Short mmCIF file of C-alpha atoms in Angstrom, two decimals:
data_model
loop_
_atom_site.label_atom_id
_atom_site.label_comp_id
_atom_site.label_asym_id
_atom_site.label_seq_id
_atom_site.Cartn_x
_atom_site.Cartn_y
_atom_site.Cartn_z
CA UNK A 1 99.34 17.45 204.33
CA UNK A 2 101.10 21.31 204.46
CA UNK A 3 100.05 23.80 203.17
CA UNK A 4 102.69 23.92 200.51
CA UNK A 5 102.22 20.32 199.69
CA UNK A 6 98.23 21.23 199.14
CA UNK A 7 98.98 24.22 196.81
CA UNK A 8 101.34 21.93 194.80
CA UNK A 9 99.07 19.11 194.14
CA UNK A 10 96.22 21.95 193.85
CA UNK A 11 98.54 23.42 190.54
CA UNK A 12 99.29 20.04 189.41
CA UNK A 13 95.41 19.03 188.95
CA UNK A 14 94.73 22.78 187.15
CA UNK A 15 98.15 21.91 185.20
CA UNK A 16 96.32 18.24 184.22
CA UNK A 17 92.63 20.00 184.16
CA UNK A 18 94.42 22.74 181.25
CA UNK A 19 95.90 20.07 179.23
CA UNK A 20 92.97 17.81 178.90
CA UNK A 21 90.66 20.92 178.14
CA UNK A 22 92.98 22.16 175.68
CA UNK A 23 93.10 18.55 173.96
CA UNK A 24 89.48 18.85 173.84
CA UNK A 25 89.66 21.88 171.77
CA UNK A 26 92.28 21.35 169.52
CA UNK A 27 89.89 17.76 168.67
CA UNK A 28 87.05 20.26 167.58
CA UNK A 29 89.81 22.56 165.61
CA UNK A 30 89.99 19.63 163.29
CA UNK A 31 86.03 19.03 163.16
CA UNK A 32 85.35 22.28 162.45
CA UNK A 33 87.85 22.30 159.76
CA UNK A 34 86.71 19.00 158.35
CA UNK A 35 82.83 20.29 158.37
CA UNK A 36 83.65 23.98 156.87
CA UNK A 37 85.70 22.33 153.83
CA UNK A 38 82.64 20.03 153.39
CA UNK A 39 80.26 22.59 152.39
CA UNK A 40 82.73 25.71 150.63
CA UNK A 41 80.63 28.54 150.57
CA UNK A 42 77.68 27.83 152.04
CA UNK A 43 78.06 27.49 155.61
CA UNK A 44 80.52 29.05 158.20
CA UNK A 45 81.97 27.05 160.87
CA UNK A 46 83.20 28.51 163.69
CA UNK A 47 84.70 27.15 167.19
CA UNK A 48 84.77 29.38 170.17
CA UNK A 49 87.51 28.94 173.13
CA UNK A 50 84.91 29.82 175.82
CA UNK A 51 88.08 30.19 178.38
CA UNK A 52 89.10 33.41 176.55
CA UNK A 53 85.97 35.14 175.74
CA UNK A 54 87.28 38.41 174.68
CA UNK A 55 89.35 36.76 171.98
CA UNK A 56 87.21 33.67 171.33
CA UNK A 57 87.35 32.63 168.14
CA UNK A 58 89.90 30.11 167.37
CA UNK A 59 88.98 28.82 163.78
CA UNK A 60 86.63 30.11 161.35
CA UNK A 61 85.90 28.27 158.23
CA UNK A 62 83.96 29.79 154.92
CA UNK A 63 84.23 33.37 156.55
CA UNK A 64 80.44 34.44 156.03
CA UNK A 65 80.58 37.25 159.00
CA UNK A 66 83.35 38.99 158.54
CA UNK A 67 84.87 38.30 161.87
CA UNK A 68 88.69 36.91 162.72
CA UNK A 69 90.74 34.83 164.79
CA UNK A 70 91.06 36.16 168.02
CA UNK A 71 87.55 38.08 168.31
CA UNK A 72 85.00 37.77 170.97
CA UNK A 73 82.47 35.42 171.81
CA UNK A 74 78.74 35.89 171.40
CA UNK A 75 75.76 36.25 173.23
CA UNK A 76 75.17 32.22 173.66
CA UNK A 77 79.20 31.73 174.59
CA UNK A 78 78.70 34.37 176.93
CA UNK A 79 75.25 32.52 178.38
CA UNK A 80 77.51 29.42 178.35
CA UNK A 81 79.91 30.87 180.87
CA UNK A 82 77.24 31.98 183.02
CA UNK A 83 75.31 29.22 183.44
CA UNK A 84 76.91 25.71 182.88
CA UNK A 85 72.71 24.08 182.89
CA UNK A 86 72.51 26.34 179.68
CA UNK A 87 71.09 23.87 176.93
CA UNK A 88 74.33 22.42 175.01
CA UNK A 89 72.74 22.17 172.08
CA UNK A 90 70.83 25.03 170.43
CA UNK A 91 69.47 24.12 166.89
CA UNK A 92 68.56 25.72 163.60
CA UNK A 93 67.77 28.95 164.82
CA UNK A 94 66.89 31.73 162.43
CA UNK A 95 70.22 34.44 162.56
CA UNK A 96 71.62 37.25 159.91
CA UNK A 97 74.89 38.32 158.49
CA UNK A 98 75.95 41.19 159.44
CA UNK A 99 75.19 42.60 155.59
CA UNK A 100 71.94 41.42 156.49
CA UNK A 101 71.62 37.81 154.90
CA UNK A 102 69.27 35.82 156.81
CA UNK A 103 70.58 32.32 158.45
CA UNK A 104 70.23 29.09 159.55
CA UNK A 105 72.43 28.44 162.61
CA UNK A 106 73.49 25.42 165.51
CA UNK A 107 75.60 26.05 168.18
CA UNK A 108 76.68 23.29 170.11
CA UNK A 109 78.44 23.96 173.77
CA UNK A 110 81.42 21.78 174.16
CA UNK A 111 82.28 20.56 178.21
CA UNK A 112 84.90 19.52 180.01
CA UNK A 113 85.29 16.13 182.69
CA UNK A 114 84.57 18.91 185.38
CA UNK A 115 81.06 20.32 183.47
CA UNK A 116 82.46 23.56 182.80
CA UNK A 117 81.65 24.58 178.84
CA UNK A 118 85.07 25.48 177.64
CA UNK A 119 84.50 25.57 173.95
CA UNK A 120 81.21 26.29 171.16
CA UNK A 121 81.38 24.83 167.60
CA UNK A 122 79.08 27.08 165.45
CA UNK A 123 76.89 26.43 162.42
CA UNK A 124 75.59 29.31 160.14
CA UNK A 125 73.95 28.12 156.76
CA UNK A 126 73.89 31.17 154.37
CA UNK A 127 70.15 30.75 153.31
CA UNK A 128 70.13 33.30 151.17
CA UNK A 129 72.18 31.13 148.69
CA UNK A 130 69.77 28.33 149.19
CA UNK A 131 66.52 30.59 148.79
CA UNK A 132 66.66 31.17 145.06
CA UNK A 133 67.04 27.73 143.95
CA UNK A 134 64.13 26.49 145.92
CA UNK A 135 61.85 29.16 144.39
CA UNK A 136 63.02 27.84 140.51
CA UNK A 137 62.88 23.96 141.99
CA UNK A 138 59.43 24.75 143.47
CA UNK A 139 58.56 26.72 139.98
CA UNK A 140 60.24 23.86 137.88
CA UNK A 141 57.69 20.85 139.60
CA UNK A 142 55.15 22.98 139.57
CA UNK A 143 52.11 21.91 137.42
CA UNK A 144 48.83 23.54 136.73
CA UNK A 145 46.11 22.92 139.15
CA UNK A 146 42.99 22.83 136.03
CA UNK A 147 44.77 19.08 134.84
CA UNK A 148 45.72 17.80 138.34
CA UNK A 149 42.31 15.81 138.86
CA UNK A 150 42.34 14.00 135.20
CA UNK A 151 45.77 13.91 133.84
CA UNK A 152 45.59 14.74 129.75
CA UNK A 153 48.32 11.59 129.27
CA UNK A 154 50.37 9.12 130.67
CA UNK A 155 53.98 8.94 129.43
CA UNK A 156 53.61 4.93 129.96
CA UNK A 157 55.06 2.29 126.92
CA UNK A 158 51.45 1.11 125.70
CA UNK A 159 52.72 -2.36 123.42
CA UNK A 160 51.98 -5.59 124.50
CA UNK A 161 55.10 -6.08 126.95
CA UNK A 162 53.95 -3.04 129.08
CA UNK A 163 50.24 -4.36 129.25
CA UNK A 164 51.11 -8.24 130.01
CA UNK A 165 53.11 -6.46 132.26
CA UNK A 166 50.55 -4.56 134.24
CA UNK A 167 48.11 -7.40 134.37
CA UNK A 168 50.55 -9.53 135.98
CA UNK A 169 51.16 -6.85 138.32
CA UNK A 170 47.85 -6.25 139.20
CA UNK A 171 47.19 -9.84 139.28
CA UNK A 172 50.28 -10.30 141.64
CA UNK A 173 48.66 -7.21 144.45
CA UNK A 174 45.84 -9.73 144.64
CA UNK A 175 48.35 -12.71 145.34
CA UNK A 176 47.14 -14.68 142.28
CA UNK A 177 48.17 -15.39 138.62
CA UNK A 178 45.71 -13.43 136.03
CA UNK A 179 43.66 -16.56 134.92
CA UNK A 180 43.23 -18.00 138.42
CA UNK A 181 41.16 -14.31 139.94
CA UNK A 182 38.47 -14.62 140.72
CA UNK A 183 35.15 -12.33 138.82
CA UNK A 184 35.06 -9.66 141.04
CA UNK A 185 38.94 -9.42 141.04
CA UNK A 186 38.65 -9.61 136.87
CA UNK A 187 36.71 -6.61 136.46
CA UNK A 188 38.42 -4.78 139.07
CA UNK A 189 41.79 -5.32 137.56
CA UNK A 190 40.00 -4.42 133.82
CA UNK A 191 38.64 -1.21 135.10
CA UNK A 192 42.31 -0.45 136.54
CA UNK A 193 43.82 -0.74 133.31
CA UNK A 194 40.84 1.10 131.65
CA UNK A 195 41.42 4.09 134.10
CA UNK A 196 45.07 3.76 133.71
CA UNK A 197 44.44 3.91 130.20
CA UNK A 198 45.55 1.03 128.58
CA UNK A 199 42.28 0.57 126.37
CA UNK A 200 43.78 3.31 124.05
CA UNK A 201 45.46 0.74 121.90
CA UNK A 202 43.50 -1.05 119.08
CA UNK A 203 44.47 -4.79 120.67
CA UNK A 204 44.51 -3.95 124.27
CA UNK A 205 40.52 -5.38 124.62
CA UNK A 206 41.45 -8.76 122.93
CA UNK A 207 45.10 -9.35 125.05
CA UNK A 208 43.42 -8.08 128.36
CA UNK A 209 40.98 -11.41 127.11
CA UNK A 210 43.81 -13.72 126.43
CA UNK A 211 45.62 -12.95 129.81
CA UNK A 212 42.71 -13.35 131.98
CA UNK A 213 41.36 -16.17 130.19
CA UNK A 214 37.78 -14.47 128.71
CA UNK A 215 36.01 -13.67 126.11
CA UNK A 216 37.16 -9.93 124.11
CA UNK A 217 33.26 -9.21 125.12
CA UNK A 218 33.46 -9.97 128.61
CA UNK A 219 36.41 -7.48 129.31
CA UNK A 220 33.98 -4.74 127.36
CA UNK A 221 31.09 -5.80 130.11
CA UNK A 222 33.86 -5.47 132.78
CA UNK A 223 34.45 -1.79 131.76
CA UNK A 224 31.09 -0.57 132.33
#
């Protein structure tokens, strides 16, 4: 082949190599778009065009840094260049804004067929939004730790539905009907419902009786 000939086909495979890289890219414009418009607000999407990295940035969704179209890379596209081994996927890693809200970013390196990184998509979560509102969700569950070990109540329907209910239940967790347990199984399943505190109604003692098939006595003795 001449020399000529081996410059042309050399320009034809960097024409081919362009295209597909810049088809890559213009797939991850649409991601990025797709993923900034999914969370307004709250988290900044950006992609990087690693080819270019003094005007990098090609989109930038939910603007959270202040930066534009057309500016530079950073630090990890710039690693990215250097060293194509460089770990293409670096995740939730603590950053800030640059008016000092902290973050929570991903930044995920983007090859090409000849494992080159051409592109970064870029994750930052604006924390500081998210901070707040798991303080008063944290404050809202919270309970106090004096009642934790014996609860005062429990917000549980106490008529006759709710307690045939639970026997049958229990009953069920010890793969048998309520009548057909066996002792041991009866008082366990009494002192359940007397810890669970189903005894607090005036007729519990007497329908506990009827379910299991015993005397109003017996589930007393099974309580103790």
């Amino acid at each position: 082949m001449s020399s000529d000939a081996s410059d042309a086909s050399d320009a034809a495979d960097a024409a081919v190599s362009t295209d597909e890289d810049e088809h890559l890219i213009r797939e991850a414009e649409g991601i990025a778009v797709a993923l900034g418009r999914m969370f307004p607000g709250l988290c900044e999407v950006v992609l990087h065009d690693l080819r270019d990295p003094q005007h990098a940035i090609r989109v930038i969704e939910n603007n959270l840094s202040g930066r534009e179209v057309g500016d530079s890379a950073t630090e990890l596209g710039l690693a990215r260049i250097e060293d194509p081994e460089y770990p293409s996927v670096i995740q939730n890693y603590p950053n800030r804004f640059p008016d000092g809200r902290p973050a929570k970013s991903t930044s995920i390196g983007i090859k090409n067929a000849a494992g080159r990184y051409i592109a970064a998509l870029c994750l930052n979560l604006d924390v500081s939004v998210l901070s707040p509102v798991t303080l008063a969700l944290s404050n809202l569950v919270a309970t106090d730790t004096e009642y934790r070990e014996q609860p005062l109540e429990t917000l549980r329907d106490r008529n006759a539905r709710a307690l045939r209910r639970a026997v049958e239940e229990l009953a069920a967790e010890r793969g048998a009907t309520p009548r057909s347990l066996g002792r041991q199984d009866k008082r366990a399943l009494v002192r359940q419902l007397h810890q669970d505190g189903y005894f607090d109604s005036r007729d519990a003692a007497q329908a506990i009786a009827d379910l299991l098939g015993v005397s109003r006595a017996t589930v007393y003795n099974y309580t103790k």
